[in-house]
Short mmCIF file of C-alpha atoms and ligand atoms in Angstrom, two decimals:
data_model
loop_
_atom_site.label_atom_id
_atom_site.label_comp_id
_atom_site.label_asym_id
_atom_site.label_seq_id
_atom_site.Cartn_x
_atom_site.Cartn_y
_atom_site.Cartn_z
CA UNK A 1 38.87 54.32 108.24
CA UNK A 2 41.45 52.21 106.38
CA UNK A 3 38.84 49.64 106.59
CA UNK A 4 36.28 51.83 104.88
CA UNK A 5 38.11 52.96 102.46
CA UNK A 6 39.23 49.29 101.54
CA UNK A 7 35.53 48.42 102.08
CA UNK A 8 34.39 50.76 98.87
CA UNK A 9 37.00 50.36 96.85
CA UNK A 10 36.66 46.90 96.71
CA UNK A 11 32.52 47.52 96.21
CA UNK A 12 33.45 50.13 94.11
CA UNK A 13 31.81 48.13 91.06
CA UNK A 14 28.71 46.95 92.28
CA UNK A 15 27.38 50.68 92.78
CA UNK A 16 26.96 53.43 90.08
CA UNK A 17 30.45 55.31 88.33
CA UNK A 18 28.11 57.99 89.25
CA UNK A 19 25.83 59.96 90.98
CA UNK A 20 24.92 63.48 91.14
CA UNK A 21 25.30 65.65 94.16
CA UNK A 22 21.89 66.20 96.17
CA UNK A 23 20.70 70.00 97.16
CA UNK A 24 21.34 69.03 100.40
CA UNK A 25 23.81 67.75 100.24
CA UNK A 26 25.57 70.71 98.16
CA UNK A 27 23.60 72.85 100.73
CA UNK A 28 25.21 71.19 103.37
CA UNK A 29 29.06 72.24 102.48
CA UNK A 30 27.83 76.12 103.02
CA UNK A 31 28.80 75.59 106.28
CA UNK A 32 30.43 78.19 108.05
CA UNK A 33 34.44 77.69 108.78
CA UNK A 34 35.15 75.20 112.48
CA UNK A 35 35.78 77.38 115.33
CA UNK A 36 35.77 74.99 117.57
CA UNK A 37 37.74 71.37 117.64
CA UNK A 38 34.91 67.88 116.04
CA UNK A 39 35.92 64.62 116.92
CA UNK A 40 37.86 62.75 114.26
CA UNK A 41 34.58 59.73 114.03
CA UNK A 42 31.93 62.47 113.14
CA UNK A 43 34.23 64.01 110.37
CA UNK A 44 34.96 60.37 108.84
CA UNK A 45 30.99 60.34 109.27
CA UNK A 46 30.31 62.90 107.76
CA UNK A 47 32.95 62.43 104.17
CA UNK A 48 31.13 58.77 104.20
CA UNK A 49 27.78 60.42 103.87
CA UNK A 50 28.78 63.44 101.63
CA UNK A 51 31.70 63.59 99.72
CA UNK A 52 32.53 59.59 98.94
CA UNK A 53 29.46 59.04 97.48
CA UNK A 54 29.93 60.90 95.33
CA UNK A 55 33.31 61.29 94.18
CA UNK A 56 34.10 61.45 89.58
CA UNK A 57 33.48 57.55 90.29
CA UNK A 58 37.19 57.29 88.26
CA UNK A 59 37.54 54.30 90.68
CA UNK A 60 34.55 52.31 88.96
CA UNK A 61 35.54 49.90 86.05
CA UNK A 62 32.84 51.63 83.75
CA UNK A 63 33.57 55.50 84.69
CA UNK A 64 35.79 55.97 80.29
CA UNK A 65 34.70 59.78 79.94
CA UNK A 66 38.36 61.38 79.31
CA UNK A 67 41.08 59.74 80.22
CA UNK A 68 41.15 59.26 83.72
CA UNK A 69 43.08 56.59 85.65
CA UNK A 70 41.39 54.13 88.49
CA UNK A 71 44.36 54.70 90.75
CA UNK A 72 45.21 51.17 92.93
CA UNK A 73 45.75 50.10 96.53
CA UNK A 74 48.99 49.68 97.10
CA UNK A 75 49.27 53.76 95.22
CA UNK A 76 46.84 54.35 97.88
CA UNK A 77 49.05 52.46 100.32
CA UNK A 78 52.21 54.70 99.39
CA UNK A 79 49.63 57.89 99.56
CA UNK A 80 49.77 57.10 103.07
CA UNK A 81 53.12 56.69 103.64
CA UNK A 82 53.96 59.46 101.85
CA UNK A 83 51.32 61.95 104.51
CA UNK A 84 52.81 60.05 107.76
CA UNK A 85 56.40 61.15 106.31
CA UNK A 86 55.56 64.14 104.81
CA UNK A 87 58.40 65.03 102.66
CA UNK A 88 59.38 68.17 101.04
CA UNK A 89 60.94 67.27 97.67
CA UNK A 90 62.92 70.36 96.91
CA UNK A 91 65.89 69.63 98.02
CA UNK A 92 68.32 68.74 100.93
CA UNK A 93 69.57 65.36 101.42
CA UNK A 94 67.36 62.55 102.29
CA UNK A 95 65.99 59.40 100.97
CA UNK A 96 63.06 60.49 98.48
CA UNK A 97 64.84 62.35 96.76
CA UNK A 98 66.72 59.41 95.78
CA UNK A 99 62.93 57.69 95.52
CA UNK A 100 61.79 60.84 92.48
CA UNK A 101 65.78 60.13 90.77
CA UNK A 102 65.37 56.90 90.60
CA UNK A 103 62.12 57.16 89.47
CA UNK A 104 62.78 59.55 86.97
CA UNK A 105 66.37 57.00 85.43
CA UNK A 106 63.84 54.26 85.09
CA UNK A 107 61.41 56.64 82.42
CA UNK A 108 65.20 57.41 81.18
CA UNK A 109 65.45 53.64 80.78
CA UNK A 110 62.21 52.88 79.60
CA UNK A 111 61.90 55.64 77.04
CA UNK A 112 65.76 55.14 75.33
CA UNK A 113 66.79 59.05 76.86
CA UNK A 114 70.16 59.42 78.37
CA UNK A 115 71.03 58.24 81.64
CA UNK A 116 72.44 61.02 82.87
CA UNK A 117 68.18 62.64 81.37
CA UNK A 118 66.90 64.59 84.10
CA UNK A 119 63.16 64.73 85.26
CA UNK A 120 60.40 65.30 87.75
CA UNK A 121 57.19 65.20 89.51
CA UNK A 122 54.34 67.49 88.72
CA UNK A 123 50.67 68.21 89.18
CA UNK A 124 50.03 66.80 85.61
CA UNK A 125 50.74 66.89 82.31
CA UNK A 126 49.83 70.79 81.82
CA UNK A 127 52.46 72.02 84.07
CA UNK A 128 55.45 69.32 82.79
CA UNK A 129 54.29 70.96 79.47
CA UNK A 130 54.30 74.74 80.54
CA UNK A 131 57.65 73.59 82.04
CA UNK A 132 58.70 71.63 78.57
CA UNK A 133 58.10 75.15 76.78
CA UNK A 134 59.79 77.11 78.79
CA UNK A 135 62.62 75.39 78.68
CA UNK A 136 63.03 74.99 75.34
CA UNK A 137 62.37 78.81 75.18
CA UNK A 138 65.32 79.17 77.26
CA UNK A 139 67.74 77.30 75.80
CA UNK A 140 66.71 79.24 72.78
CA UNK A 141 67.58 83.05 73.68
CA UNK A 142 70.39 81.90 76.07
CA UNK A 143 70.18 81.86 80.15
CA UNK A 144 70.17 85.96 79.88
CA UNK A 145 66.31 86.11 79.02
CA UNK A 146 65.53 85.78 82.40
CA UNK A 147 66.32 88.17 83.22
CA UNK A 148 66.13 90.17 80.55
CA UNK A 149 61.82 89.40 79.41
CA UNK A 150 60.55 88.45 76.03
CA UNK A 151 60.12 92.41 75.94
CA UNK A 152 63.70 92.99 75.22
CA UNK A 153 63.86 90.21 72.55
CA UNK A 154 64.57 90.82 68.95
CA UNK A 155 63.57 87.48 67.90
CA UNK A 156 60.08 86.24 67.21
CA UNK A 157 60.24 82.62 68.71
CA UNK A 158 57.32 80.89 67.03
CA UNK A 159 55.72 76.58 67.50
CA UNK A 160 54.44 74.35 66.03
CA UNK A 161 51.84 70.95 66.56
CA UNK A 162 48.94 69.93 65.19
CA UNK A 163 45.78 71.15 65.18
CA UNK A 164 44.71 67.90 67.77
CA UNK A 165 47.42 68.86 70.35
CA UNK A 166 46.16 69.22 74.08
CA UNK A 167 44.49 72.94 74.35
CA UNK A 168 47.68 72.73 77.38
CA UNK A 169 49.79 73.19 75.26
CA UNK A 170 48.90 76.79 74.12
CA UNK A 171 47.68 77.77 77.89
CA UNK A 172 51.64 76.67 78.08
CA UNK A 173 52.90 79.00 75.27
CA UNK A 174 50.26 81.60 76.67
CA UNK A 175 52.50 81.68 80.50
CA UNK A 176 55.92 81.56 78.71
CA UNK A 177 55.28 84.31 77.61
CA UNK A 178 55.30 83.67 74.05
CA UNK A 179 51.53 83.42 73.79
CA UNK A 180 48.53 80.78 72.00
CA UNK A 181 49.15 83.04 68.67
CA UNK A 182 53.18 82.37 68.08
CA UNK A 183 51.60 78.10 68.50
CA UNK A 184 50.98 77.44 64.72
CA UNK A 185 47.73 74.61 64.43
CA UNK A 186 49.14 72.10 61.90
CA UNK A 187 46.78 70.21 59.95
CA UNK A 188 46.30 66.08 60.96
CA UNK A 189 44.73 63.28 57.95
CA UNK A 190 42.00 61.18 58.54
CA UNK A 191 44.49 59.39 61.09
CA UNK A 192 44.32 62.76 63.23
CA UNK A 193 48.48 62.24 62.57
CA UNK A 194 50.63 65.51 61.92
CA UNK A 195 50.75 66.82 58.39
CA UNK A 196 54.22 66.96 58.22
CA UNK A 197 54.52 68.90 54.46
CA UNK A 198 51.93 71.17 56.26
CA UNK A 199 54.77 71.81 59.13
CA UNK A 200 57.14 71.94 57.37
CA UNK A 201 55.04 74.17 54.46
CA UNK A 202 54.29 75.88 57.85
CA UNK A 203 58.19 76.73 59.16
CA UNK A 204 59.33 77.76 56.12
CA UNK A 205 56.53 80.16 55.93
CA UNK A 206 57.58 81.67 59.37
CA UNK A 207 61.72 81.87 57.77
CA UNK A 208 60.59 84.08 54.87
CA UNK A 209 58.50 86.51 57.17
CA UNK A 210 61.38 87.04 59.74
CA UNK A 211 60.31 84.62 62.69
CA UNK A 212 62.83 82.20 64.67
CA UNK A 213 60.69 78.41 64.65
CA UNK A 214 61.90 77.26 67.64
CA UNK A 215 59.42 74.44 69.14
CA UNK A 216 57.32 70.99 67.03
CA UNK A 217 55.45 69.30 69.54
CA UNK A 218 54.60 65.93 68.64
CA UNK A 219 51.67 63.79 70.36
CA UNK A 220 52.33 59.95 71.26
CA UNK A 221 48.79 59.83 72.64
CA UNK A 222 46.96 62.49 71.11
CA UNK A 223 43.50 63.14 73.80
CA UNK A 224 40.99 62.59 71.00
CA UNK A 225 41.56 59.28 69.47
CA UNK A 226 45.25 58.58 70.93
CA UNK A 227 46.63 59.24 67.42
CA UNK A 228 50.24 59.44 67.91
CA UNK A 229 52.77 61.07 65.64
CA UNK A 230 55.56 60.27 63.44
CA UNK A 231 57.58 60.70 65.83
CA UNK A 232 60.78 59.50 63.91
CA UNK A 233 59.89 61.90 60.85
CA UNK A 234 59.66 64.91 63.60
CA UNK A 235 62.90 63.86 65.34
CA UNK A 236 64.57 64.33 61.96
CA UNK A 237 62.26 67.55 60.80
CA UNK A 238 63.68 69.12 63.88
CA UNK A 239 67.01 67.47 63.87
CA UNK A 240 66.90 69.57 60.81
CA UNK A 241 65.78 72.55 61.49
CA UNK A 242 67.14 72.48 64.63
CA UNK A 243 63.64 72.98 66.88
CA UNK A 244 63.53 71.64 70.01
CA UNK A 245 61.71 68.62 70.20
CA UNK A 246 59.57 67.91 72.68
CA UNK A 247 56.05 64.75 73.02
CA UNK A 248 53.15 65.11 75.32
CA UNK A 249 52.71 61.73 75.29
CA UNK A 250 50.61 62.30 77.99
CA UNK A 251 48.81 58.68 78.40
CA UNK A 252 50.05 57.03 75.01
CA UNK A 253 53.73 57.53 76.10
CA UNK A 254 53.35 55.09 79.02
CA UNK A 255 53.05 52.11 75.38
CA UNK A 256 56.27 51.72 76.25
CA UNK A 257 55.74 49.87 79.16
CA UNK A 258 53.81 46.76 76.37
CA UNK A 259 56.75 45.36 74.65
CA UNK A 260 53.80 45.52 72.57
CA UNK A 261 53.05 48.83 71.84
CA UNK A 262 56.00 50.43 72.31
CA UNK A 263 57.48 49.98 68.24
CA UNK A 264 54.88 52.69 67.80
CA UNK A 265 56.20 54.76 70.08
CA UNK A 266 59.39 54.62 67.76
CA UNK A 267 61.36 57.99 67.87
CA UNK A 268 60.45 59.40 71.46
CA UNK A 269 63.93 58.40 72.53
CA UNK A 270 65.02 61.09 70.58
CA UNK A 271 63.10 63.68 71.79
CA UNK A 272 64.11 66.12 73.95
CA UNK A 273 61.88 66.42 76.51
CA UNK A 274 59.07 63.97 77.00
CA UNK A 275 55.44 65.32 79.50
CA UNK A 276 53.58 62.58 80.39
CA UNK A 277 51.60 61.06 84.05
CA UNK A 278 51.74 58.45 85.75
CA UNK A 279 48.00 59.14 87.08
CA UNK A 280 46.01 57.82 83.26
CA UNK A 281 47.63 54.24 82.43
CA UNK A 282 50.38 53.87 84.93
CA UNK A 283 46.79 53.65 87.60
CA UNK A 284 49.35 56.17 90.37
CA UNK A 285 46.41 57.87 92.06
CA UNK A 286 46.43 61.58 91.20
CA UNK A 287 48.44 63.93 90.53
CA UNK A 288 51.89 62.44 89.25
CA UNK A 289 52.52 64.22 86.13
CA UNK A 290 56.45 63.62 84.70
CA UNK A 291 58.93 66.06 83.07
CA UNK A 292 61.34 64.68 80.88
CA UNK A 293 64.98 66.73 79.97
CA UNK A 294 67.53 65.02 77.94
CA UNK A 295 69.86 68.05 78.89
CA UNK A 296 69.92 68.26 82.13
CA UNK A 297 72.19 71.15 82.58
CA UNK A 298 69.64 72.80 79.61
CA UNK A 299 66.61 72.06 82.43
CA UNK A 300 69.03 72.84 85.07
CA UNK A 301 69.54 76.39 83.54
CA UNK A 302 65.79 77.67 82.67
CA UNK A 303 64.74 77.71 86.38
CA UNK A 304 67.78 76.78 88.70
CA UNK A 305 68.87 80.29 91.83
CA UNK A 306 70.06 79.80 95.04
CA UNK A 307 68.68 82.85 97.81
CA UNK A 308 70.58 82.89 100.55
CA UNK A 309 68.56 81.08 102.52
CA UNK A 310 68.58 78.36 100.24
CA UNK A 311 72.27 77.92 100.47
CA UNK A 312 73.75 74.49 99.27
CA UNK A 313 76.13 72.95 100.92
CA UNK A 314 78.37 69.52 100.09
CA UNK A 315 78.02 67.67 104.19
CA UNK A 316 75.04 67.97 106.17
CA UNK A 317 71.46 68.33 105.29
CA UNK A 318 71.52 71.28 102.56
CA UNK A 319 73.79 68.76 100.53
CA UNK A 320 71.98 66.47 98.20
CA UNK A 321 72.41 68.46 94.99
CA UNK A 322 71.29 69.05 92.29
CA UNK A 323 67.96 70.35 94.25
CA UNK A 324 64.89 68.66 91.94
CA UNK A 325 63.82 73.31 92.51
CA UNK A 326 66.13 73.88 90.21
CA UNK A 327 64.64 71.97 87.94
CA UNK A 328 60.86 72.98 88.23
CA UNK A 329 58.97 76.42 90.19
CA UNK A 330 58.09 74.25 92.84
CA UNK A 331 59.90 74.76 95.79
CA UNK A 332 57.82 73.11 98.06
CA UNK A 333 56.78 70.10 96.47
CA UNK A 334 55.29 66.69 98.07
CA UNK A 335 56.66 63.64 97.50
CA UNK A 336 54.75 62.16 94.66
CA UNK A 337 57.77 59.70 93.88
CA UNK A 338 56.79 57.47 96.75
CA UNK A 339 53.08 56.27 94.95
CA UNK A 340 55.54 56.12 91.14
CA UNK A 341 57.91 53.64 93.37
CA UNK A 342 55.45 51.09 95.15
CA UNK A 343 53.26 51.54 91.32
CA UNK A 344 56.48 49.61 89.49
CA UNK A 345 57.44 48.09 91.71
CA UNK A 346 54.44 46.61 93.21
CA UNK A 347 53.23 45.69 90.10
CA UNK A 348 56.37 45.38 87.26
CA UNK A 349 56.79 47.01 84.35
CA UNK A 350 55.58 44.15 82.89
CA UNK A 351 52.04 43.65 84.99
CA UNK A 352 51.84 47.50 83.75
CA UNK A 353 52.23 46.83 80.53
CA UNK A 354 50.07 43.13 80.49
CA UNK A 355 46.80 45.93 82.30
CA UNK A 356 47.87 48.75 79.37
CA UNK A 357 47.55 46.48 76.24
CA UNK A 358 44.40 45.34 77.60
CA UNK A 359 42.87 48.31 77.87
CA UNK A 360 44.01 48.56 74.33
CA UNK A 361 42.23 45.01 73.18
CA UNK A 362 38.98 46.33 75.41
CA UNK A 363 38.57 48.90 72.91
CA UNK A 364 39.38 46.92 69.77
CA UNK A 365 36.83 44.60 70.81
CA UNK A 366 34.24 48.04 71.30
CA UNK A 367 35.62 49.31 67.81
CA UNK A 368 34.38 45.87 66.14
CA UNK A 369 31.06 45.49 67.60
CA UNK A 370 30.07 49.51 66.52
CA UNK A 371 31.37 48.47 63.75
CA UNK A 372 28.45 45.48 63.60
CA UNK A 373 25.79 47.65 65.74
CA UNK A 374 23.37 48.66 62.12
CA UNK A 375 22.51 51.73 64.42
CA UNK A 376 26.06 53.24 65.08
CA UNK A 377 28.92 54.61 63.33
CA UNK A 378 32.82 54.67 64.47
CA UNK A 379 34.00 57.68 63.35
CA UNK A 380 38.08 57.51 64.03
CA UNK A 381 39.79 54.34 63.30
CA UNK A 382 40.92 52.85 67.32
CA UNK A 383 44.54 53.43 67.36
CA UNK A 384 44.77 52.44 71.48
CA UNK A 385 42.16 52.51 73.78
CA UNK A 386 39.84 55.08 72.62
CA UNK A 387 36.97 54.51 70.80
CA UNK A 388 34.72 57.60 69.45
CA UNK A 389 31.20 56.76 67.94
CA UNK A 390 27.88 58.56 66.83
CA UNK A 391 24.31 57.35 66.62
CA UNK A 392 23.28 56.93 62.72
CA UNK A 393 20.37 59.82 62.48
CA UNK A 394 18.66 61.50 59.44
CA UNK A 395 20.31 64.54 60.36
CA UNK A 396 23.96 65.48 61.97
CA UNK A 397 21.22 67.19 64.49
CA UNK A 398 19.37 64.31 65.27
CA UNK A 399 23.19 62.56 65.87
CA UNK A 400 24.01 65.33 67.62
CA UNK A 401 21.27 65.87 70.01
CA UNK A 402 20.68 61.84 70.82
CA UNK A 403 24.64 62.08 71.45
CA UNK A 404 24.18 64.83 74.06
CA UNK A 405 21.05 63.12 75.66
CA UNK A 406 22.88 60.23 75.67
CA UNK A 407 25.60 60.71 77.39
CA UNK A 408 24.28 62.44 80.12
CA UNK A 409 21.83 59.86 80.50
CA UNK A 410 24.52 56.75 80.67
CA UNK A 411 26.21 59.07 83.57
CA UNK A 412 23.65 60.02 85.77
CA UNK A 413 21.82 56.33 85.49
CA UNK A 414 25.14 55.27 86.66
CA UNK A 415 26.01 52.61 84.52
CA UNK A 416 28.90 54.45 82.30
CA UNK A 417 30.46 57.49 81.96
CA UNK A 418 32.11 58.42 78.65
CA UNK A 419 32.29 61.62 77.53
CA UNK A 420 32.03 63.97 73.95
CA UNK A 421 34.16 65.38 71.28
CA UNK A 422 34.04 66.07 68.22
CA UNK A 423 35.95 64.12 65.53
CA UNK A 424 35.94 66.37 61.87
CA UNK A 425 32.73 68.20 63.31
CA UNK A 426 30.84 65.42 64.75
CA UNK A 427 29.74 65.06 67.91
CA UNK A 428 31.04 62.08 69.32
CA UNK A 429 30.29 59.24 72.46
CA UNK A 430 34.28 58.71 73.75
CA UNK A 431 34.80 55.56 75.58
CA UNK A 432 37.98 55.83 76.55
CA UNK A 433 39.36 52.59 78.27
CA UNK A 434 42.52 53.28 81.22
CA UNK A 435 41.36 51.40 84.29
CA UNK A 436 42.35 47.60 84.98
CA UNK A 437 39.36 47.10 86.21
CA UNK A 438 37.36 47.31 82.89
CA UNK A 439 36.90 44.05 81.68
CA UNK A 440 35.03 42.65 78.30
CA UNK A 441 31.68 42.96 79.38
CA UNK A 442 31.24 46.18 79.73
CA UNK A 443 31.29 46.60 76.05
CA UNK A 444 28.40 45.21 76.44
CA UNK A 445 27.00 46.52 78.86
CA UNK A 446 27.50 49.70 77.29
CA UNK A 447 26.61 49.09 73.95
CA UNK A 448 23.17 47.62 75.60
CA UNK A 449 22.74 50.98 77.28
CA UNK A 450 23.40 52.67 74.55
CA UNK A 451 21.35 50.90 71.86
CA UNK A 452 18.83 51.18 74.23
CA UNK A 453 18.60 54.79 74.36
CA UNK A 454 18.11 54.83 71.01
CA UNK A 455 14.96 53.11 70.43
C1 LIG B 501 45.35 64.44 79.80
C2 LIG B 501 46.24 65.32 78.66
C3 LIG B 501 46.97 66.47 79.13
C4 LIG B 501 46.34 66.99 79.94
O1 LIG B 501 46.85 66.00 81.55
P1 LIG B 501 46.77 66.34 83.01
O2 LIG B 501 47.19 65.08 84.12
O3 LIG B 501 45.84 66.54 83.34
O4 LIG B 501 47.73 68.34 82.73
C5 LIG B 501 47.39 67.39 78.24
N1 LIG B 501 47.66 66.33 77.06
C6 LIG B 501 47.29 65.18 76.88
C7 LIG B 501 47.63 64.10 75.35
C8 LIG B 501 46.13 64.47 77.46
O5 LIG B 501 45.49 63.07 77.37
#
């Protein structure tokens, strides 16, 4: 099994990025519940025939849709070791917990947060953003709100984020009981960064209406174009207005790994909390998100509880405080930290930073090629690793139809897997270069394939 998956990874660039699943393969998943054992070799053979060929394709260099990471062999092997240990990192006294604590301390250092900042690994930035909203809410309302619930509160909390913010922030507001209407979508400039004047005006308006602004979410790499808000200015504003300053840094905040790119993130060190993903730009296999919180006491206050069956001790297996379960919603937690730890150690920060810089350089070169092509038009400036463009057409409807056809056709032909988004109302072909396997020549493969479809 190990040989097969290593071969698969070695040869991944030679196959299609993605292939549609044949009807018969899909139908075969409708088999009855297995009541009796099947030999491991047979189940593996079935995996090779029916599952492995029909993945999303994000290990392939030309998977450039959405923001998907490519993973590494080192990360894969660490996952195997972690599965072999089968550790539960909810708490207790064992080395895997120390591994996660070390990852958290390393990230505090990289982000410039205090050494004692708290953090924990979660499935992804969606979960990390949700936890951050809860921490900010409890920080504002006090720990009693955990028991009382929002129904007992006199204050109506409101939060702020640019209109380019990922939808999971609105969902975090829904899940936390505050409601997504209490998230004000602030306008953005042509560079897709938050409009600070609009932010200031909306906060003043809400205060005048008797509402209580409590949270501003900054973006370190918006999902559409990779725009980075003016984090320093947001930090100043949050401080002046006594707002919790959270940063959605899903992929962009990992630019701290690159000394050349890190200055773009100036101000990140002033955040009250940061959400990010190792499974995107840091090349760690899925899933591995991270929440960091500046003040560990405020973080713990939002979630900690100690029922009798989870009593802590100073010695024995029930020692090892603080427990990770006190910093989030999960009690049983896998050993995600090991693949992050292996990735940081085997590559080192400098090598990971170089990979991130290379993806940005490929994106700039791609944008230059697009600007040289008379049939294509760039739709947004390239601030990091994302390029949005569309075919120039007589009408907007023509262009939209072409964008849809081209993107689906590239995906179904297996040449590349870009996605789409809307930039200032225009449907765009969106190429996000995240995978370390992407090479400069892949730019031309993609553009040539697109031009061939424009006629
Ligand atoms: C990917 C992404 C998210 C969601 O992160 P998940 O790990 O998929 O949950 C949130 N915000 C931004 C900017 C993203 O790119």
